[in-house]
CSV table of C-alpha atoms in Angstrom, one decimal:
chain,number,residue,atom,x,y,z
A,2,UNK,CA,-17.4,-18.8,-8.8
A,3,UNK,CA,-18.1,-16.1,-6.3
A,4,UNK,CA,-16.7,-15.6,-3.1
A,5,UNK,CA,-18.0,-15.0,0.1
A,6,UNK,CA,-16.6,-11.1,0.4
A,7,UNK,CA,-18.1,-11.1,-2.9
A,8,UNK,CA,-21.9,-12.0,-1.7
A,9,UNK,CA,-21.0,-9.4,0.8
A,10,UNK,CA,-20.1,-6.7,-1.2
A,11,UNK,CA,-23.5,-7.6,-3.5
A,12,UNK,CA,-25.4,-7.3,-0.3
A,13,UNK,CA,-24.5,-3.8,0.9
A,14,UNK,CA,-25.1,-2.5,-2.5
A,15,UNK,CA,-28.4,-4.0,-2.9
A,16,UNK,CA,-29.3,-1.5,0.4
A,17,UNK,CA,-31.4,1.1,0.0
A,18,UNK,CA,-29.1,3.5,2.2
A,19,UNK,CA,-26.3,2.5,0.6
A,20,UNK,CA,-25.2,5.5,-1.5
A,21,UNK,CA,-22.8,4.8,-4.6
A,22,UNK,CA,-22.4,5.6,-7.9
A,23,UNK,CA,-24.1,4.0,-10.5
A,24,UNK,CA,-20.7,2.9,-12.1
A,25,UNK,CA,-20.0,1.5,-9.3
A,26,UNK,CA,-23.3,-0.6,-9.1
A,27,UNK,CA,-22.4,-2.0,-12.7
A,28,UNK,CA,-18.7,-3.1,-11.5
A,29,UNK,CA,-20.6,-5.2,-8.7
A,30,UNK,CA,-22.9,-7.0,-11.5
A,31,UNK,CA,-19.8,-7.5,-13.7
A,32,UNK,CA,-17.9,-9.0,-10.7
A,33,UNK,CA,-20.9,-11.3,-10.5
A,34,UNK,CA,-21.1,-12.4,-13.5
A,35,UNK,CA,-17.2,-12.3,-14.5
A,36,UNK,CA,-15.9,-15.9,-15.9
A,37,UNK,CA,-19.8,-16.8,-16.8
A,38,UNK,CA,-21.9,-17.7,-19.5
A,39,UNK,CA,-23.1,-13.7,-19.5
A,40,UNK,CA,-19.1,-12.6,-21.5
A,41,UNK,CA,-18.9,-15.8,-23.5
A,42,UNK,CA,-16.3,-17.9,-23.6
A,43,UNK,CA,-14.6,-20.4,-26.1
A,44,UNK,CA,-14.0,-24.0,-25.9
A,45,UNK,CA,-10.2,-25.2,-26.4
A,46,UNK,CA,-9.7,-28.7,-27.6
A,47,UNK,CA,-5.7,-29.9,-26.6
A,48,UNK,CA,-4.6,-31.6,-29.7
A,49,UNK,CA,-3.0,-34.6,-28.7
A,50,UNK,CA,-5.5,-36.3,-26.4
A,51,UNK,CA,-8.9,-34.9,-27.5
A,52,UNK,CA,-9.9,-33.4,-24.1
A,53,UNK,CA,-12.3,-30.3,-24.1
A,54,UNK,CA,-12.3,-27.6,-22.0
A,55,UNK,CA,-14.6,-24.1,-21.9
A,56,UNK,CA,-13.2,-20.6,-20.9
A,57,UNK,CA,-15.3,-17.9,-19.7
A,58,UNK,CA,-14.6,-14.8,-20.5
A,59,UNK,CA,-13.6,-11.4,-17.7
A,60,UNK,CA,-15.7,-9.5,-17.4
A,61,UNK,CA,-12.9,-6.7,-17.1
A,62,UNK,CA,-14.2,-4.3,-14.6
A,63,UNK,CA,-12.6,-2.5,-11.8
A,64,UNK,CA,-12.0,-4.0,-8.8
A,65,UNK,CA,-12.9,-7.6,-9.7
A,66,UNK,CA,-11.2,-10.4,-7.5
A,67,UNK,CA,-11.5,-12.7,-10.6
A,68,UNK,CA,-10.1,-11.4,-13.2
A,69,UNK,CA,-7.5,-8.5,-11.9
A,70,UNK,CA,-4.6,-10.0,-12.1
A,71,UNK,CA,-4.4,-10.4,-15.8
A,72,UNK,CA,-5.4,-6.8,-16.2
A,73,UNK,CA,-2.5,-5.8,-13.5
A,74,UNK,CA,-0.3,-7.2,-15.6
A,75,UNK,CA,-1.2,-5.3,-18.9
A,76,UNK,CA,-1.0,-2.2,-17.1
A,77,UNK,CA,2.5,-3.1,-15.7
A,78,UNK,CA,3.5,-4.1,-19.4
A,79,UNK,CA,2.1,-1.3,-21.2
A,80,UNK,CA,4.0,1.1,-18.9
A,81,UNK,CA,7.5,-1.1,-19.3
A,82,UNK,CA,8.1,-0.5,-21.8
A,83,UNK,CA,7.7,3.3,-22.3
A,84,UNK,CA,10.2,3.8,-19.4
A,85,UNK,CA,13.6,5.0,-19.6
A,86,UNK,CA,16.5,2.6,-18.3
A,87,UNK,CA,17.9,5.5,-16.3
A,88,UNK,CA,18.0,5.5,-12.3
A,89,UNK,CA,14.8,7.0,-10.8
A,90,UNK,CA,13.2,8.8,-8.1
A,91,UNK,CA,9.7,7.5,-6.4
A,92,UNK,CA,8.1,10.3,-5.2
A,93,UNK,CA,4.8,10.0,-3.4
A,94,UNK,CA,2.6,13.4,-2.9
A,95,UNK,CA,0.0,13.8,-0.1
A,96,UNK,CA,-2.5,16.2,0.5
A,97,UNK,CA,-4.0,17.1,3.8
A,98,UNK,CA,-6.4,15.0,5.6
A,99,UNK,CA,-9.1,17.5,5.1
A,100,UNK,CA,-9.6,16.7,1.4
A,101,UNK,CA,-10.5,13.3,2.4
A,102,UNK,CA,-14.4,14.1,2.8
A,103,UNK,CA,-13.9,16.1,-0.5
A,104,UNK,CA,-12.4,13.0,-2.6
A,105,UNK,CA,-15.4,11.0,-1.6
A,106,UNK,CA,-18.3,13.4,-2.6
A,107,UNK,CA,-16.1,14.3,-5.7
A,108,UNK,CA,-13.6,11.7,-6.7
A,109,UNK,CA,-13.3,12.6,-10.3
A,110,UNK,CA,-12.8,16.2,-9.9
A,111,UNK,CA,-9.9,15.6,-6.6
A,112,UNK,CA,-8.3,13.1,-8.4
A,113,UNK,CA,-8.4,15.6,-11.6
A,114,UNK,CA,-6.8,18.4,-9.9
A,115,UNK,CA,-4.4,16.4,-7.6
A,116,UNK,CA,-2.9,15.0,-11.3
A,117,UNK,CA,-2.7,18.8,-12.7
A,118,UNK,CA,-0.8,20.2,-9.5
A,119,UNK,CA,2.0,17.4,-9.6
A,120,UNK,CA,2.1,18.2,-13.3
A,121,UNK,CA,2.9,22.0,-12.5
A,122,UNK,CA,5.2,20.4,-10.0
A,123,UNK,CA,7.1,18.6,-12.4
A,124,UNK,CA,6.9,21.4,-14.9
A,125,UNK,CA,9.1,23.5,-12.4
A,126,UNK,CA,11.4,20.8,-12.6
A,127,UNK,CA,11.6,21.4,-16.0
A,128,UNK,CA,11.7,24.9,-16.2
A,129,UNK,CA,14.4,25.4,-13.4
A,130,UNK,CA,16.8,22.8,-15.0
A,131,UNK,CA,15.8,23.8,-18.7
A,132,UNK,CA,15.0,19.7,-19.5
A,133,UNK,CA,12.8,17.4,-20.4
A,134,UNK,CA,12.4,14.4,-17.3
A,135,UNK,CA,10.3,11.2,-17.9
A,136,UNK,CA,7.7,10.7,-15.6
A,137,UNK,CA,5.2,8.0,-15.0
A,138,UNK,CA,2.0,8.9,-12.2
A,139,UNK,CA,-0.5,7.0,-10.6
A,140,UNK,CA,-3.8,8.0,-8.3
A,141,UNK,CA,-4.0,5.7,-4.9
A,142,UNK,CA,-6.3,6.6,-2.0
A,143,UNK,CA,-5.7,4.0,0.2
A,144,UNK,CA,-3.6,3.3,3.2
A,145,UNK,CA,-3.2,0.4,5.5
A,146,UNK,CA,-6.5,-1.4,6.7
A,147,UNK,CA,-7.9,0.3,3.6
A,148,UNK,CA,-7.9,3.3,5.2
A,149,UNK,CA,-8.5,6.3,2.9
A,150,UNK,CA,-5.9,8.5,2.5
A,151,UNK,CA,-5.5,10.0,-1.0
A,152,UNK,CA,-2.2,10.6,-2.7
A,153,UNK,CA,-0.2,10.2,-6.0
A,154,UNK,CA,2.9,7.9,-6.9
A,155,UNK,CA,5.3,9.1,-9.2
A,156,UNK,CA,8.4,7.4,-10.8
A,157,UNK,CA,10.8,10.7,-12.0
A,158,UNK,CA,13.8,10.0,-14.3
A,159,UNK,CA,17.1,11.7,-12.9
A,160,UNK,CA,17.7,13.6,-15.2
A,161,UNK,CA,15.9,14.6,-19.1
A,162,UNK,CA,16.8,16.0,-22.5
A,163,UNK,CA,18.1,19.2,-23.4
A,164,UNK,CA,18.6,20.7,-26.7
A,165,UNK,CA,17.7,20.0,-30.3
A,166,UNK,CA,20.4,17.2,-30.0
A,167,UNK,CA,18.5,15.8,-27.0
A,168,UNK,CA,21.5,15.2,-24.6
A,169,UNK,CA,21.1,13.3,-21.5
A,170,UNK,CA,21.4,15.7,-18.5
A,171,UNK,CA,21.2,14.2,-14.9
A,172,UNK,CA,19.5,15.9,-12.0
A,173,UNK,CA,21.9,14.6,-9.4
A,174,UNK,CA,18.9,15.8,-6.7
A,175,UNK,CA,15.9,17.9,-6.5
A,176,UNK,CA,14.4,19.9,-4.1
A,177,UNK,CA,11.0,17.9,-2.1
A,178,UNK,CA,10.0,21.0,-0.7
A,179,UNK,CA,9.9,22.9,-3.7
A,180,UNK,CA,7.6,20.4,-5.4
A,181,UNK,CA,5.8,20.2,-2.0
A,182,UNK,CA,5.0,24.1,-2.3
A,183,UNK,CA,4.0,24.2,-5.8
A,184,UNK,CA,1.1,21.3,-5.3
A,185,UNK,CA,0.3,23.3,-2.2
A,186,UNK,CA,-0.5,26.4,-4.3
A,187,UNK,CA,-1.9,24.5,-7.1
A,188,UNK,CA,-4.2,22.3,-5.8
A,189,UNK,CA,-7.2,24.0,-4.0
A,190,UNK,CA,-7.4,26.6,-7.3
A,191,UNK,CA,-7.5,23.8,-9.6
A,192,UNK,CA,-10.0,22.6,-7.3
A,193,UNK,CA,-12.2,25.3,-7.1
A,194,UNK,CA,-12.4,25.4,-11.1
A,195,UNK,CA,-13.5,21.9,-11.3
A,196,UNK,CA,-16.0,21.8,-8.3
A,197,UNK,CA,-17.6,25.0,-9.7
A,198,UNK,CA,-21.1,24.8,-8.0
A,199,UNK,CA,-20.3,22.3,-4.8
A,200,UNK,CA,-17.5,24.5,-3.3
A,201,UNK,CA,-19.0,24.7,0.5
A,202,UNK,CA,-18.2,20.7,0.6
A,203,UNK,CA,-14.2,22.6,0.5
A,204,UNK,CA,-12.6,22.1,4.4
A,205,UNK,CA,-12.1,25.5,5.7
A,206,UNK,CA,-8.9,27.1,6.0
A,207,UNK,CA,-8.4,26.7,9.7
A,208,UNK,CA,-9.5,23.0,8.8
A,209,UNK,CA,-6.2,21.9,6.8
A,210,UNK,CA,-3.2,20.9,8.6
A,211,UNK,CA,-0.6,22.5,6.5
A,212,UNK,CA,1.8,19.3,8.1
A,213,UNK,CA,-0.4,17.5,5.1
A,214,UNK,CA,1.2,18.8,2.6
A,215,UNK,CA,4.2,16.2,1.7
A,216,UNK,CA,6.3,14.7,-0.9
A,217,UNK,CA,8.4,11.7,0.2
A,218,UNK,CA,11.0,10.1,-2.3
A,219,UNK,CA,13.8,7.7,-2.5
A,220,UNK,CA,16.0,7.4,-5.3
A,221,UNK,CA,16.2,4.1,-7.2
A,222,UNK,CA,19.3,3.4,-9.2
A,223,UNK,CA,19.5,1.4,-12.4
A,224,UNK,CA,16.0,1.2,-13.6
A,225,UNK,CA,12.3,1.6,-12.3
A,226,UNK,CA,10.7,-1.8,-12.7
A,227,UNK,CA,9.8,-2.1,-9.2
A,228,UNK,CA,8.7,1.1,-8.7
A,229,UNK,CA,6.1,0.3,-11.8
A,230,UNK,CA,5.6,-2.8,-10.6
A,231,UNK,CA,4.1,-1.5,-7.0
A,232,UNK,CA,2.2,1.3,-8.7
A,233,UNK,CA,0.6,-1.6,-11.0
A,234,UNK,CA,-0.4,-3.4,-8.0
A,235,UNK,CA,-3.5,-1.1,-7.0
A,236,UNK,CA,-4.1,-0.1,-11.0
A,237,UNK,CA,-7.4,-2.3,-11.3
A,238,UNK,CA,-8.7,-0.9,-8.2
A,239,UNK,CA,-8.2,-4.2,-6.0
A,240,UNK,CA,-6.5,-2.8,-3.0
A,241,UNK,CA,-6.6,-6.6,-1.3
A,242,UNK,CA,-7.0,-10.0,-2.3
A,243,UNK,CA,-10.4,-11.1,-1.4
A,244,UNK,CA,-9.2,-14.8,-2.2
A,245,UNK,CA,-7.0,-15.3,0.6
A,246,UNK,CA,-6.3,-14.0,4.2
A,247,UNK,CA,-9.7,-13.1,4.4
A,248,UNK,CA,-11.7,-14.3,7.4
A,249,UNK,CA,-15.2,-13.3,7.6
A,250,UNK,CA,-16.8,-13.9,11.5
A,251,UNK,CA,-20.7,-14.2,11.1
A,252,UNK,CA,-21.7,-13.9,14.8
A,253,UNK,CA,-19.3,-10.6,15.2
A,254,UNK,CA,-20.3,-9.3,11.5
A,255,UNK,CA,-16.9,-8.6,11.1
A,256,UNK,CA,-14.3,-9.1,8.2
A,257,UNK,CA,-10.7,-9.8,8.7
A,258,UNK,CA,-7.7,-9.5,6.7
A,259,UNK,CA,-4.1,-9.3,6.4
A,260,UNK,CA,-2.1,-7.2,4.2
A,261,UNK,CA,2.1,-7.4,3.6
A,262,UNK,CA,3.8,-4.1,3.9
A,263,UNK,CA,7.3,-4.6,2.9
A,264,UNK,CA,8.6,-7.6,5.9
A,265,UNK,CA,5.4,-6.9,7.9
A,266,UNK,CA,2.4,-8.3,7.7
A,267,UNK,CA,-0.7,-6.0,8.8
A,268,UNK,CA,-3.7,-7.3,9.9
A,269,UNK,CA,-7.3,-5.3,10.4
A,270,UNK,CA,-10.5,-6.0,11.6
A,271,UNK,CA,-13.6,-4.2,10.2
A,272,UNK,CA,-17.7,-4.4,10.5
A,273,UNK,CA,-18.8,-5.9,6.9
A,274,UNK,CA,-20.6,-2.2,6.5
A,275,UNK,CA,-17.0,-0.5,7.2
A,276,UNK,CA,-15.1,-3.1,4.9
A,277,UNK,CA,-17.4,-3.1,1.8
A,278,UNK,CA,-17.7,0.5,1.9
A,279,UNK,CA,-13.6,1.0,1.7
A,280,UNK,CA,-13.3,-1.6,-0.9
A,281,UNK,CA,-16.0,-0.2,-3.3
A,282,UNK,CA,-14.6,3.3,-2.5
A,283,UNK,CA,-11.5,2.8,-3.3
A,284,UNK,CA,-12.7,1.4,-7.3
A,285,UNK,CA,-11.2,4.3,-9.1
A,286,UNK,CA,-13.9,6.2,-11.4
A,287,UNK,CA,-13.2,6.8,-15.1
């Protein structure tokens, strides 16, 4: 059954003026249709008093309110059990809020090159301390209110493997600015190389504040499950629950909606335009 923020999000996409990518367009008529007659479905039968009962099936798109959480879930469990029961650090990378503009006309090729500048970042990791670190990453682009804000979370084993013997070799600590630098001088060439044709939609130099550049990180002992579980929390694309703690006010055409952030709980207020727009923004492309 659709919601109401549903019907809403159908409605802007319907627009004329609204611009948006065709993918896009096809997650909104999945949404519509997830749990319905359109994906199948089977009937189950409970064997000891006869009842019937028919399931529909997801429709398993990005962003869907229906059917997310089960596809959370698989992410979360497909990554637990690749990672190393070693102590962690959760880094998270930003880049300036110049880019911002550039993510939304090109989110393939931003989130593309963000990915391959924390790589060369980790690499010098791995190249300083001669090992071989585990390393899990994960493209957000959304702050609070659903604001956008691209950046990158990254769950880093202390430590790696060294040798043909592969012995365990712990970091101990490593050096923010360093990987801060390296993303900074990566970033804007590998850019360039995948923009090719559309580099005037770059910010100009006296555009970026250089302040943008960051990587914050706290260390995590024993294990990274929660780490992996917050990064598996956006992985679908469903930034907010548009089941609950949404209030939509018809004669102010306004949505409002509360989010938890750690012990706080945040609450925004945006124009149904404003909201729809961030939510189907922030669907990740392929």
């Amino acid at each position: 059954m659709k919601s109401q923020v549903l019907n809403e999000l159908c409605e802007v996409v319907s627009r004329r003026s609204f611009k948006a990518p065709s993918t896009i367009k096809q997650y909104i008529r999945g949404m519509t249709e997830c749990r319905t007659t359109r994906y199948g479905g089977r009937v189950v039968q409970c064997s000891d008093c006869g009842k019937t009962q028919v399931l529909y099936n997801s429709c398993n798109k990005r962003g869907c309110p229906i059917c997310y959480r089960h596809r959370q879930k698989q992410w979360e469990s497909h990554v637990r059990v690749r990672i190393l029961h070693t102590s962690h650090f959760h880094l998270i990378f930003s880049i300036p809020e110049a880019y911002t503009n550039v993510w939304l006309l090109h989110k393939k090729e931003v989130m593309n090159a963000f990915f391959e500048s924390v790589k060369k970042a980790i690499g010098k990791i791995s190249s300083e301390y001669g090992i071989t670190p585990g390393c899990v990453a994960s493209f957000q682009t959304h702050a609070r209110g659903m604001a956008y804000k691209p950046h990158i979370h990254c769950a880093l084993t202390d430590g790696g493997v060294i040798g043909k013997k592969a012995e365990w070799v712990r970091l101990g600590s490593i050096s923010y600015t360093m990987l801060r630098d390296v993303v900074k001088q990566t970033f804007d060439k590998h850019l360039r190389r995948l923009l090719k044709t559309n580099l005037e939609d770059l910010p100009k130099e006296n555009e970026i504040d250089d302040r943008g550049w960051s990587v914050y990180g706290t260390y995590s002992k024993g294990d990274a499950e929660h780490i992996i579980g917050y990064m598996a929390h956006v992985s679908t694309g469903t930034v907010i629950n548009l089941n609950k703690g949404i209030t939509i006010d018809t004669e102010k055409g306004t949505i409002r909606f509360s989010e938890r952030h750690g012990e706080h709980v945040v609450e925004t207020e945006l124009r149904k335009e404003v909201f729809c727009e961030r939510y189907l923004n922030h669907i990740p492309v392929k």
